[in-house]
XYZ file of C-alpha atoms in Angstrom:
624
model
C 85.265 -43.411 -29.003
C 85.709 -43.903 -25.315
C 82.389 -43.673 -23.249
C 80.725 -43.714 -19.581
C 77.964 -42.735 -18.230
C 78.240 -40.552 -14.913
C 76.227 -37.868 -12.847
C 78.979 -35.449 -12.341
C 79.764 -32.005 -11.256
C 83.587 -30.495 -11.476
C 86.243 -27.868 -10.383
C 88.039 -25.082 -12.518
C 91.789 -24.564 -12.435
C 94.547 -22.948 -13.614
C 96.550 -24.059 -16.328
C 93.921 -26.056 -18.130
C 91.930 -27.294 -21.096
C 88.342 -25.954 -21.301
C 86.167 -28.529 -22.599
C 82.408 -27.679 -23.637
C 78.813 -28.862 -21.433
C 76.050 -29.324 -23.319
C 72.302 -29.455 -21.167
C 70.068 -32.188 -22.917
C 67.180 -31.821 -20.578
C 66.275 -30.140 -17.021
C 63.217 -30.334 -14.691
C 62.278 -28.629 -11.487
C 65.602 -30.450 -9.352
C 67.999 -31.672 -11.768
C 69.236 -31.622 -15.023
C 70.773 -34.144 -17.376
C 74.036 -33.191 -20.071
C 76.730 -34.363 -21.866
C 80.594 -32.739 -20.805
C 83.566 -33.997 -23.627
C 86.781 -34.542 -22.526
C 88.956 -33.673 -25.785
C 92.888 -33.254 -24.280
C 95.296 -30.801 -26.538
C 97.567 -33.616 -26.420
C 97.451 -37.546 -25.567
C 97.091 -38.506 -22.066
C 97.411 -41.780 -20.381
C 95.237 -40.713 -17.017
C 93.755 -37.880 -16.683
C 91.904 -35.184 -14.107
C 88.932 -33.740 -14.907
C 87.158 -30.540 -13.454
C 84.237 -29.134 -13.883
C 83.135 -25.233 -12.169
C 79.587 -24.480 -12.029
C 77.966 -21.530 -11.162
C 75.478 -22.894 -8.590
C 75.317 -25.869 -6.586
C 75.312 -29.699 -7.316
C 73.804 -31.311 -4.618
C 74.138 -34.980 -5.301
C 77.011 -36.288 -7.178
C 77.285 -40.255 -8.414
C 79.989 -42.070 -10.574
C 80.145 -45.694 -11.372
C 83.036 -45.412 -14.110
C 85.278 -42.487 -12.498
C 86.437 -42.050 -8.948
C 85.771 -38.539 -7.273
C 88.866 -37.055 -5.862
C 87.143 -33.775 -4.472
C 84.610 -30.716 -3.709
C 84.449 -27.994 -2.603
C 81.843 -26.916 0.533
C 79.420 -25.647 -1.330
C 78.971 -28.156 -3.990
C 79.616 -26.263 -7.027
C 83.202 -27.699 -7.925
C 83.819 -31.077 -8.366
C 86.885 -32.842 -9.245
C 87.356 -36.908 -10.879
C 89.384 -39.212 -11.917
C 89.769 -41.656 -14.623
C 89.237 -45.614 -14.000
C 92.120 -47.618 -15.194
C 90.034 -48.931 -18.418
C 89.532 -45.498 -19.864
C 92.719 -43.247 -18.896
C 93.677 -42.989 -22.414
C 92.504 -39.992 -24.283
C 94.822 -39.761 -28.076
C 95.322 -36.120 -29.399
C 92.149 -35.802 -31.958
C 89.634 -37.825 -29.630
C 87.120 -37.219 -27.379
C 85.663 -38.387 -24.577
C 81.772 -38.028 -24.017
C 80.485 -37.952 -20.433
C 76.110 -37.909 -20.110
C 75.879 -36.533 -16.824
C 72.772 -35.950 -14.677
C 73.114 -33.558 -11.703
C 70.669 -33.010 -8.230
C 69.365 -29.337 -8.211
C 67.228 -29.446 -5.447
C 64.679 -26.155 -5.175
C 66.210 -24.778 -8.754
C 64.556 -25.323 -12.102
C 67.427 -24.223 -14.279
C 70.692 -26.164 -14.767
C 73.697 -24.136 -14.126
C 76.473 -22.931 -16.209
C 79.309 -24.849 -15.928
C 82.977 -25.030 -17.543
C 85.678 -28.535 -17.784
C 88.613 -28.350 -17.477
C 91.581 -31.399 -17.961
C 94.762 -30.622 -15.669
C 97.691 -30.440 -17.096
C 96.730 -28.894 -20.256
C 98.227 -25.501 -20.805
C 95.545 -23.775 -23.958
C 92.640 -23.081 -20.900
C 91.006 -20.119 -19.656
C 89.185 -20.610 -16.754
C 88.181 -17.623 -16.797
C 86.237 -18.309 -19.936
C 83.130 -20.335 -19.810
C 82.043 -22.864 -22.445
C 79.068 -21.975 -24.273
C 76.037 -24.403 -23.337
C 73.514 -25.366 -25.852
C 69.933 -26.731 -25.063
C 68.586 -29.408 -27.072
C 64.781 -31.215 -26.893
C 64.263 -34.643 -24.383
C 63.646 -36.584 -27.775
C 67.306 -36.025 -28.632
C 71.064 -35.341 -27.248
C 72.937 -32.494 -27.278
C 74.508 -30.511 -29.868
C 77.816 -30.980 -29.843
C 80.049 -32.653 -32.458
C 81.726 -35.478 -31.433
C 85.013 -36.207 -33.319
C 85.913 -39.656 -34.918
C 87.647 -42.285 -32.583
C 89.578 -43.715 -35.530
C 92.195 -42.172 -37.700
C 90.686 -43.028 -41.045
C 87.073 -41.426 -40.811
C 86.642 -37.649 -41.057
C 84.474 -34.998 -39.677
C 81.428 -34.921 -41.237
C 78.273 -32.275 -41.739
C 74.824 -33.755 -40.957
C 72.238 -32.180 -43.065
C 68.630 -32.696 -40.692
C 65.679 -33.530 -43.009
C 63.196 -31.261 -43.466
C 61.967 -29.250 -40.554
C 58.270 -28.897 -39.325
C 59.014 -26.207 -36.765
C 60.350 -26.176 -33.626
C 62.215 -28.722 -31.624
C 59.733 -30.745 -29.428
C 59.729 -32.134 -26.215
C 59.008 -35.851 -25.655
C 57.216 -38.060 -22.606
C 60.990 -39.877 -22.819
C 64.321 -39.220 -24.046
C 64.326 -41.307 -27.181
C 68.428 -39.943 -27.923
C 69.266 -42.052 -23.986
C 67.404 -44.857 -25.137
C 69.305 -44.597 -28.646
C 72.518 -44.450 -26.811
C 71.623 -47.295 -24.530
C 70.813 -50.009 -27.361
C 74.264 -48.921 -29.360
C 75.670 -50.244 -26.162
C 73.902 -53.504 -25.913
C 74.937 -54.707 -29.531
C 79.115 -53.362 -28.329
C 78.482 -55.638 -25.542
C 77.829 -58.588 -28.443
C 80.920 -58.304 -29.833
C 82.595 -61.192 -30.857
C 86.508 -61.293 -31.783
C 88.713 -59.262 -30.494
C 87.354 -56.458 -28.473
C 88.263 -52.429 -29.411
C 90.728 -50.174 -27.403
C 87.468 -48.058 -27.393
C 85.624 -50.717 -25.612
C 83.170 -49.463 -23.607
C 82.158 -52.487 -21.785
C 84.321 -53.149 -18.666
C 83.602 -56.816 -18.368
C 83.709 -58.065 -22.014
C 87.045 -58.740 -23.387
C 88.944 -60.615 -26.097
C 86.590 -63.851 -26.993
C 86.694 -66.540 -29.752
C 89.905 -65.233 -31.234
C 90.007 -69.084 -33.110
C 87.344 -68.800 -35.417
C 87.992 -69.441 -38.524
C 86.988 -71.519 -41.407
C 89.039 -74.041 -44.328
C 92.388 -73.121 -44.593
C 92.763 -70.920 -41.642
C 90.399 -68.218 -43.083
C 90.288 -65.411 -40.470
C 86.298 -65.272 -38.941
C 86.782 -63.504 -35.719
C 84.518 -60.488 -35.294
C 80.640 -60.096 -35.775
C 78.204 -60.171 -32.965
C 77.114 -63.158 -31.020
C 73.169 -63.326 -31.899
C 71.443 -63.710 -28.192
C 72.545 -64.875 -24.667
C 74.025 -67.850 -27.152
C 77.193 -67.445 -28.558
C 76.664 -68.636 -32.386
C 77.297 -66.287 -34.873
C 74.402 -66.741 -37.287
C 74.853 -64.630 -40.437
C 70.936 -64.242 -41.354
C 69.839 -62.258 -38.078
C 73.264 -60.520 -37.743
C 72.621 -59.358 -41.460
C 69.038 -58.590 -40.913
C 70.029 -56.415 -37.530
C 72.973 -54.711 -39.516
C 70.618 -53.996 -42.543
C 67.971 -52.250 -40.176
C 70.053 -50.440 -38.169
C 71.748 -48.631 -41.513
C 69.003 -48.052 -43.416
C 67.927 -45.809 -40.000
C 71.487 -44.602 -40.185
C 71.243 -43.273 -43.512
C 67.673 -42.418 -42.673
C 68.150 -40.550 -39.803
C 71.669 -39.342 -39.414
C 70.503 -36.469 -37.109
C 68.864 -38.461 -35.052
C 71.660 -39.751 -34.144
C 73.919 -37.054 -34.273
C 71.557 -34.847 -32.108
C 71.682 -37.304 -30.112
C 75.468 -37.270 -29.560
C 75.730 -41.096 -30.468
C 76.918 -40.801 -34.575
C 80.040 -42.042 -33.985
C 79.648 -44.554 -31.249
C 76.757 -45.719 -33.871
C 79.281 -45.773 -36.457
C 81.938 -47.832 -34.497
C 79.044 -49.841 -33.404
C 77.876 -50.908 -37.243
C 81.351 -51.376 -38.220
C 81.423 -54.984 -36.421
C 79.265 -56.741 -38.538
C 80.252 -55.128 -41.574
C 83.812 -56.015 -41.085
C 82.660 -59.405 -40.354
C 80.822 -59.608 -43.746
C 83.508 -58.738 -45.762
C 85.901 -61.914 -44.157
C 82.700 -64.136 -44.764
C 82.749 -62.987 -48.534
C 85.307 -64.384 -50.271
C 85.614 -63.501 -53.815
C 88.270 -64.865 -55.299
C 87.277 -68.707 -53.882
C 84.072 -67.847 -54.448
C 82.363 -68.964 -50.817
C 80.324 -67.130 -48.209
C 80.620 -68.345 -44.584
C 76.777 -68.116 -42.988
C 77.775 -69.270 -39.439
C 80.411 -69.770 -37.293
C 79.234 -72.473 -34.202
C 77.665 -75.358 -33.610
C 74.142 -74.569 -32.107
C 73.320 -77.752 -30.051
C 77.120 -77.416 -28.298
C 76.333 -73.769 -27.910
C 73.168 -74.366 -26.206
C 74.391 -77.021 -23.740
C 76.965 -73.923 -22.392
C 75.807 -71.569 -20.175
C 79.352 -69.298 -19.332
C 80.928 -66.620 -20.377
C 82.423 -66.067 -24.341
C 85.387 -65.541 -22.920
C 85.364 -68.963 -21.583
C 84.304 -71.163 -24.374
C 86.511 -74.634 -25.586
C 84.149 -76.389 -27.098
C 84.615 -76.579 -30.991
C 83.101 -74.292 -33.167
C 82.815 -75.216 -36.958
C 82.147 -72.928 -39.482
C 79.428 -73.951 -42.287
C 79.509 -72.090 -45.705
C 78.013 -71.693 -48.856
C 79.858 -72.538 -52.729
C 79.102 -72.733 -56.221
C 78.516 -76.169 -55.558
C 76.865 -77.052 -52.350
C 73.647 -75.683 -52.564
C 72.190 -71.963 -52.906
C 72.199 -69.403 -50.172
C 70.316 -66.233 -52.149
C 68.245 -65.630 -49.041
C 71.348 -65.053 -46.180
C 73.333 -63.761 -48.723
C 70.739 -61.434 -50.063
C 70.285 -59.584 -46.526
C 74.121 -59.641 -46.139
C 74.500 -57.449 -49.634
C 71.532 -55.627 -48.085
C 73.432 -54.342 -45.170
C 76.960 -53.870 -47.296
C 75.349 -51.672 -49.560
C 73.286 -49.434 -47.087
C 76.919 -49.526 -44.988
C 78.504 -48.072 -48.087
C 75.871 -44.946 -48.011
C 75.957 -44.707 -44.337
C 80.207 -44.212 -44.482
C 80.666 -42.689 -48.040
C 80.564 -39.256 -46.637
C 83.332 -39.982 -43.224
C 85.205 -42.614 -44.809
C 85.156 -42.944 -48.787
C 87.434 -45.550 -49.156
C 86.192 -48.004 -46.569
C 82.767 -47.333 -48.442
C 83.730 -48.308 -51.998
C 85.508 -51.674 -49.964
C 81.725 -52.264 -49.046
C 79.988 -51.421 -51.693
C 82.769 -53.035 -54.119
C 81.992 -56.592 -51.491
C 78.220 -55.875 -52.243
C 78.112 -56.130 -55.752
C 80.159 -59.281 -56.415
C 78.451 -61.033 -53.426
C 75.234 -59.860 -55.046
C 76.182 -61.471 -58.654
C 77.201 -64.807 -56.517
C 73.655 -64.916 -54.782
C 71.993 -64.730 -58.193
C 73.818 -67.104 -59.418
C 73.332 -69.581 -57.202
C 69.810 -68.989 -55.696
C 68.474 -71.303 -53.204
C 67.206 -71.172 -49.087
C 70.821 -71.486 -46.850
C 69.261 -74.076 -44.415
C 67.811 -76.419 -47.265
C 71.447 -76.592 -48.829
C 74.799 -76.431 -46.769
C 73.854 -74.527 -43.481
C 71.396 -77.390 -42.236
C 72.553 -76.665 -38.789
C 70.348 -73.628 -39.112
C 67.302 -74.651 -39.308
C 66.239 -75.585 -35.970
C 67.199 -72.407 -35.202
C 66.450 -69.213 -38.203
C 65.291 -71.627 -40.459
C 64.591 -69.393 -43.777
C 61.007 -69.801 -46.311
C 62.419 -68.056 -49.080
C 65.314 -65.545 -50.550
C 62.938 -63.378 -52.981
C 62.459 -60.562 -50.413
C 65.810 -60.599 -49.511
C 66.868 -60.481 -52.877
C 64.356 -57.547 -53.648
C 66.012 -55.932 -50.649
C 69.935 -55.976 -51.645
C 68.924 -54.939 -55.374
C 67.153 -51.953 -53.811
C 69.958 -50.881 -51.614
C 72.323 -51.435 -54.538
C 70.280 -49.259 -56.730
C 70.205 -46.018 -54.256
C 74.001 -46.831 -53.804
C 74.966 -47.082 -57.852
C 71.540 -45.671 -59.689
C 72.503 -48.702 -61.929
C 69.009 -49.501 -63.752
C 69.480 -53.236 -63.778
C 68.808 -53.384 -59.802
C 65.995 -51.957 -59.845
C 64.776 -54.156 -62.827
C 66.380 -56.776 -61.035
C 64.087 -55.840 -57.705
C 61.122 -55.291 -59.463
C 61.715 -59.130 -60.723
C 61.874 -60.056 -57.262
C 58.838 -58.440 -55.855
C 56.502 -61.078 -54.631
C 52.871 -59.351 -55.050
C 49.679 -58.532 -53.371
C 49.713 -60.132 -50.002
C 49.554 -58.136 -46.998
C 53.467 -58.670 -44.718
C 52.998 -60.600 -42.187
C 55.520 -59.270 -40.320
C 59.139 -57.269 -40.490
C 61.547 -59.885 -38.945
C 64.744 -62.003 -40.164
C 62.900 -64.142 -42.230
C 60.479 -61.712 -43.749
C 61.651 -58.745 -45.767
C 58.441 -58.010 -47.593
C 57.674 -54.962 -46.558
C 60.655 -53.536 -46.772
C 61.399 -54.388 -50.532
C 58.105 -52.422 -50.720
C 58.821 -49.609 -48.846
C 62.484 -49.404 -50.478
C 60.491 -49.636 -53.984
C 57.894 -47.667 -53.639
C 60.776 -45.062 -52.405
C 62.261 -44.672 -55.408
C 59.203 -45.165 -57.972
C 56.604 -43.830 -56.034
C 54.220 -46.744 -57.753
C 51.421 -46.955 -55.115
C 51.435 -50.374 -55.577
C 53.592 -50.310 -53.642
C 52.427 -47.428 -51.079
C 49.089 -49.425 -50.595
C 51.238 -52.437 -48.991
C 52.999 -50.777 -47.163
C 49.788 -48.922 -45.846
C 48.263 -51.774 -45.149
C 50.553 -53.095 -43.382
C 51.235 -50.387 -40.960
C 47.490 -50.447 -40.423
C 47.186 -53.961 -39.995
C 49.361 -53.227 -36.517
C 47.199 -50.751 -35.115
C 43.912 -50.853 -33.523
C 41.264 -52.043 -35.715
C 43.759 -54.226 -37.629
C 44.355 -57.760 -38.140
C 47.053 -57.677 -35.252
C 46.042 -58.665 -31.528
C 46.225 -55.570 -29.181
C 46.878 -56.343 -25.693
C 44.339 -54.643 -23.271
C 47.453 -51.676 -22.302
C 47.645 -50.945 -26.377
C 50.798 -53.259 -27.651
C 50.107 -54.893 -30.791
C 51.140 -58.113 -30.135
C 51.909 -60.470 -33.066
C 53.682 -63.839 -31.411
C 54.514 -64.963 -28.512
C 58.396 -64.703 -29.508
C 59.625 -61.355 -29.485
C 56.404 -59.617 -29.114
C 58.412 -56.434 -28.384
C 60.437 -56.992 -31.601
C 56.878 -57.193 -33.649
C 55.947 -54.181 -32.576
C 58.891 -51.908 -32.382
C 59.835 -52.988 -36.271
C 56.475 -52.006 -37.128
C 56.509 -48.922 -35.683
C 59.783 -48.377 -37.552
C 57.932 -49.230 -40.790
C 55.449 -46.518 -39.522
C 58.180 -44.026 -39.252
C 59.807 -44.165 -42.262
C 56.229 -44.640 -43.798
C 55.240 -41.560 -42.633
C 58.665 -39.784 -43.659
C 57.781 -40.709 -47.001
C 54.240 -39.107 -46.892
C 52.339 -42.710 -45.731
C 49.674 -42.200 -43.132
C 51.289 -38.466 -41.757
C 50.590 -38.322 -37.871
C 48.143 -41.023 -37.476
C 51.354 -43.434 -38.394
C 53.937 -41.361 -36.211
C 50.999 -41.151 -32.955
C 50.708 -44.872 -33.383
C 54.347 -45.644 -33.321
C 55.256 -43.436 -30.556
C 52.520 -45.580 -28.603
C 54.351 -48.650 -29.202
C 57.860 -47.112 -28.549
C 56.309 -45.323 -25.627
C 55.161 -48.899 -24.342
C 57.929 -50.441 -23.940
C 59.802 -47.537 -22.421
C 57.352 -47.802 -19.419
C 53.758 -47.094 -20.449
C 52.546 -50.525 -19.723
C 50.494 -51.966 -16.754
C 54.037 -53.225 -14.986
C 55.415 -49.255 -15.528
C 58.317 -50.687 -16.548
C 61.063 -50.104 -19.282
C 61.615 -53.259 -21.053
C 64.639 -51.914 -22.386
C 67.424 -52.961 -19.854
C 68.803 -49.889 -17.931
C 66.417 -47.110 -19.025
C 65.137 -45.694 -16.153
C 64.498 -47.356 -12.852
C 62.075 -50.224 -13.255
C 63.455 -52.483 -16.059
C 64.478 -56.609 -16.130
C 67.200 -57.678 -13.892
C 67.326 -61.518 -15.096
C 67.408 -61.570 -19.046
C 67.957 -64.973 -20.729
C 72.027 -63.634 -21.378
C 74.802 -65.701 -20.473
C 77.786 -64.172 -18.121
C 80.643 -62.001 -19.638
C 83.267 -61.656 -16.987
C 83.260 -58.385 -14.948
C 86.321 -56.335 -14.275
C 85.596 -53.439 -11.941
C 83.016 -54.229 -9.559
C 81.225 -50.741 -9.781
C 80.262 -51.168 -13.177
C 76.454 -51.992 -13.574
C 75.980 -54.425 -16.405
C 73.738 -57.523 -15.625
C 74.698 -61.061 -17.014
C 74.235 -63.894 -15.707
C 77.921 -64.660 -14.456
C 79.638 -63.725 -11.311
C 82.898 -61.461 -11.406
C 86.146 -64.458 -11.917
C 87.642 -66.214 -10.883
C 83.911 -67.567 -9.218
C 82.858 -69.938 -11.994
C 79.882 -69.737 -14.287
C 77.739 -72.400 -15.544
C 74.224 -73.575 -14.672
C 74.012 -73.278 -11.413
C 74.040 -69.165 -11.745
C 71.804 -70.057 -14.423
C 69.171 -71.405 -12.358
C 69.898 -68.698 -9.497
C 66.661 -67.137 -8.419
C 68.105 -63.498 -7.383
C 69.064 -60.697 -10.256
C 71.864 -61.080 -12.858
C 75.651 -59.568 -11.467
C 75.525 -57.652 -14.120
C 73.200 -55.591 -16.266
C 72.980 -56.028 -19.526
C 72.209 -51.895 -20.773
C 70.082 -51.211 -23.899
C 68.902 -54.819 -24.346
C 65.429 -55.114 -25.412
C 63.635 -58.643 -23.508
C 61.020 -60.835 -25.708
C 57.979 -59.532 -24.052
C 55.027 -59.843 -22.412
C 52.072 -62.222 -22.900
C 48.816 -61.498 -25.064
C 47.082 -59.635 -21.857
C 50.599 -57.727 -20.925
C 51.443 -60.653 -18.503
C 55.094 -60.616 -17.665
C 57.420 -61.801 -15.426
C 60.839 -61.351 -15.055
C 62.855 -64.715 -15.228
C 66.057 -66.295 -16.666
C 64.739 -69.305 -17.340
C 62.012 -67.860 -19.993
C 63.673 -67.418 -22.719
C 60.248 -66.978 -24.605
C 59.720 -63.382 -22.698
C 63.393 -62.465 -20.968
C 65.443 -63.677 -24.152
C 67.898 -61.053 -26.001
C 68.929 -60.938 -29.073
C 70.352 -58.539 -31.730
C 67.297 -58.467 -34.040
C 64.925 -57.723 -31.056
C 66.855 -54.318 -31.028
C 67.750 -53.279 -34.767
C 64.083 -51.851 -35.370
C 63.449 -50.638 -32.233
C 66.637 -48.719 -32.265
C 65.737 -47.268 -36.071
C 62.643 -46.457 -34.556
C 64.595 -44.555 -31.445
C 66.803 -42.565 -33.990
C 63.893 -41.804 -35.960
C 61.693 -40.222 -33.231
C 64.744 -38.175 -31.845
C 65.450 -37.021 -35.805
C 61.437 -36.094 -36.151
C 61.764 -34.775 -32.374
C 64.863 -32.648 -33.103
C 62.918 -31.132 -35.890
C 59.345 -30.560 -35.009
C 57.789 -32.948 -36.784
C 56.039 -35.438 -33.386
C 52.448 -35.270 -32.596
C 52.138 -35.092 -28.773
C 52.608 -38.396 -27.065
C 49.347 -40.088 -27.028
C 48.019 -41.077 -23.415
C 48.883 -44.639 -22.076
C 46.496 -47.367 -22.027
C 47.480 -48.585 -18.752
């Protein structure tokens, strides 16, 4: 699916296509909303309109050029950029828009139109559909690729009616989805919706000429390590599958689906059954590390490390990796069956090949790991994968199998790539209901909040490490969620997750979103190396210059703000007392990587989902 942000406001005409508005949110002066762009045939360019029944005053695009208005501000006309003129019969395009209203306190009622296609009335207005600030708007977006189909999202269960949030969790949502497309390894999607990354590390591969392009890069590195990319890919489906309408109300379900199709494609070239070897990661880390440039750019040699019958075990990496097949396989089986059964059907028989051959990745053939996601154990991520396997087959012997694997009565430490605990719990104690299981989970959740074994930072963040603090928190608050979904600690969970969402969205001491891009106030220098930029209007920090300027460590060590912003990426942190400054070279607080984002975007969809539906206590009051 094609996608831009824009603030826009359009013109009606003759002999046109009307396209729908939807109104997300509006306040005393503007109002923010979604228009799609869905052509009754292909186009290759394209003029959109839009007529409104009252003024726009203000009016700005980054992604599309504005050909006209009219005098009074109520018609507007654009035009595509060169990167996104193509619009296939049976697509859509999805413009968020925000519009200036100055002195009115309702949004207007406005119609789109695409010249040149001949089914419009412009006479006839689109209906307009209001949704809550937790979420998106209403409107179905239709899949980008030709093998998916349209599918119904059932909400869960309602607690009355749709609530209004301090922030938009659904912009936030959509913001994240972006940061892990602008990850992408391999070779990038006609859908691309990042102007400056393109076509990168087409040559990986591994013996024989076995095809590895694809996956995500993990941070501002460029390695492709499998245990965090599995981790991330688990995370984000289990929210997928957990809250669907989140996502959907949200107007992101299929960008989230392209989105989680990267690493799951990945996995399945990783897996190879008949030779009976995993690949774990592609790239060397030390000759990563000593190149600071863009992906695009990269020579250096990058081997690819993997795991056999005979080499050594890998249960814990491959564990997480059946994790996020299986939970894939429930997240698709309803828009695309037979892609599904291709991951579930991966699942299993890489499943079978962990338990065969159990042992921890690093201490066996992926050495190169260590100094970098260096794994203590593969029991929790075995637990995990036998879970997800169950709720995908209801075969008995995975949950026997999980049960095995449950480690017992110690409190989780944390929820992070190299500690599943808690979430073999929660995924047990989901389908058994044994509170055994509940009181872990429970006590883990409270360990986080105030009162718990967790630091709290004097503006309310429960801070856990130095490394990721953000990460810490927002995958606990995730737990909290889905904790509370499944009747674990009711509002009291949900109030204390919002607070940690809600801090790092701005309600700090610094007022400042440490998610790149939302709102104002966020990072300009995160620890991210440069993917080239292609149209100069297009906002995306990195740390490289536009080419053919080169990139190395000189723009590394450049004092003033990245080129190029980096949307939807979640930084490290602050300090133990909310200290925080914003600088490239500290990779401990301005680092980014994929797994600081998977929890705190489950947590995103799951707030818009409870948002959508009702079911948020008010906001509680900042700290700070």
């Amino acid at each position: 699916m094609l996608r831009f942000w824009a603030f826009l406001g359009l013109v009606g005409l003759a002999h046109c296509a009307t396209q729908g508005m939807s109104i997300r949110s509006h306040w005393d002066g503007g109002f923010a909303g979604t228009i799609t762009l869905a052509p009754t045939h292909t186009v290759h360019g394209w003029t959109a309109h839009l007529a409104c029944d009252a003024p726009i005053d203000s009016l700005e695009i980054w992604t599309a050029d504005i050909v006209s208005s009219n005098g009074d501000k109520s018609e507007y006309v654009i035009r595509n950029k060169p990167y996104d003129g193509d619009i296939h019969n049976g697509d859509s395009l999805n413009v968020d828009i925000v519009g200036r209203t100055p002195g009115s306190s309702t949004a207007p009622n406005c119609r789109v139109f695409i010249e040149g296609q001949d089914h419009g009335n412009p006479a006839t207005s689109a209906p307009q559909t209001q949704a809550p600030s937790g979420g998106g708007g209403s409107q179905t977006q239709a899949p980008s690729g030709g093998s998916a189909s349209p599918e119904t999202v059932t909400p869960g269960a309602s607690c009355g009616s749709a609530k209004s949030t301090k922030y938009n969790y659904g912009d936030a949502l959509g913001l994240s989805i972006l940061f892990f497309d602008a990850q992408r390894s391999g070779k990038m999607p006609a859908s691309n919706p990042i102007p400056w990354r393109h076509d990168s590390a087409m040559n990986d591969h591994g013996d024989g000429g076995v095809d590895l392009t694809g996956g995500w890069y993990d941070a501002g590195d460029h390695v492709k390590f499998n245990l965090p990319m599995a981790f991330s890919a688990h995370v984000l489906a289990y929210g997928l599958n957990r809250w669907k309408d989140g996502y959907s109300s949200s107007n992101q379900l299929q960008n989230m689906y392209e989105m989680l199709r990267t690493p799951l494609d990945y996995f399945m070239k990783c897996w190879r059954p008949q030779s009976q070897e995993y690949y774990a990661q592609v790239g060397n880390g030390a000759a990563d590390h000593a190149f600071w440039g863009r992906p695009e750019d990269m020579h250096m040699q990058r081997p690819a490390y993997k795991c056999t019958a005979s080499n050594g075990g890998c249960s814990d990496v491959e564990g997480i990796t059946v994790a996020a097949l299986a939970a894939g396989s429930m997240a698709f089986k309803a828009s695309d069956a037979a892609y599904s059964q291709r991951l579930l059907a991966s699942a299993k028989s890489l499943y079978d090949f962990a338990n065969a051959h159990k042992g921890i990745y690093n201490k066996g053939p992926i050495s190169d790991a260590t100094s970098y996601y260096g794994s203590t154990g593969y029991k929790d991520e075995l637990c995990v994968a036998a879970m997800e396997l169950y709720k995908a087959t209801k075969d008995a012997k995975y949950l026997n199998d999980a049960k095995a694997n449950f480690e017992g009565n110690d409190v989780a430490w944390a929820l992070s790539w190299d500690d599943n605990h808690v979430m073999c719990e929660l995924l047990l104690y989901e389908e058994t209901k044994d509170n055994r299981y509940k009181g872990l989970v429970e006590s883990f959740v409270r360990s986080y909040m105030p009162g718990g074994s967790v630091h709290q930072t004097p503006c309310g963040l429960a801070w856990r490490d130095q490394w990721g603090s953000l990460r810490y928190a927002a995958n606990a608050a995730f737990v909290a969620l889905a904790a509370a979904e499944d009747g674990i600690g009711g509002d009291q969970f949900k109030s204390w997750a919002l607070s940690q969402i809600n801090y790092i969205l701005g309600d700090n001491r610094n007022h400042l979103s440490y998610e790149i891009g939302f709102g104002s106030n966020y990072p300009r220098q995160p620890h991210h190396r440069g993917s080239f930029k292609l149209f100069e209007f297009y906002f995306f920090f990195s740390s490289c210059p536009n080419p053919p300027a080169g990139c190395g460590w000189n723009e590394f060590n450049n004092p003033g703000p990245s080129p190029q912003l980096l949307k939807g990426a979640l930084v490290g942190g602050p300090g133990q007392n909310d200290e925080y400054a914003d600088s490239r070279k500290d990779y401990t607080k301005n680092e980014v990587t994929c797994d600081y984002n998977a929890g705190f975007q489950s947590a995103l969809a799951g707030l818009a989902s409870m948002a959508k539906r009702g079911c948020l206590p008010n906001s509680p009051a900042p700290k700070c």
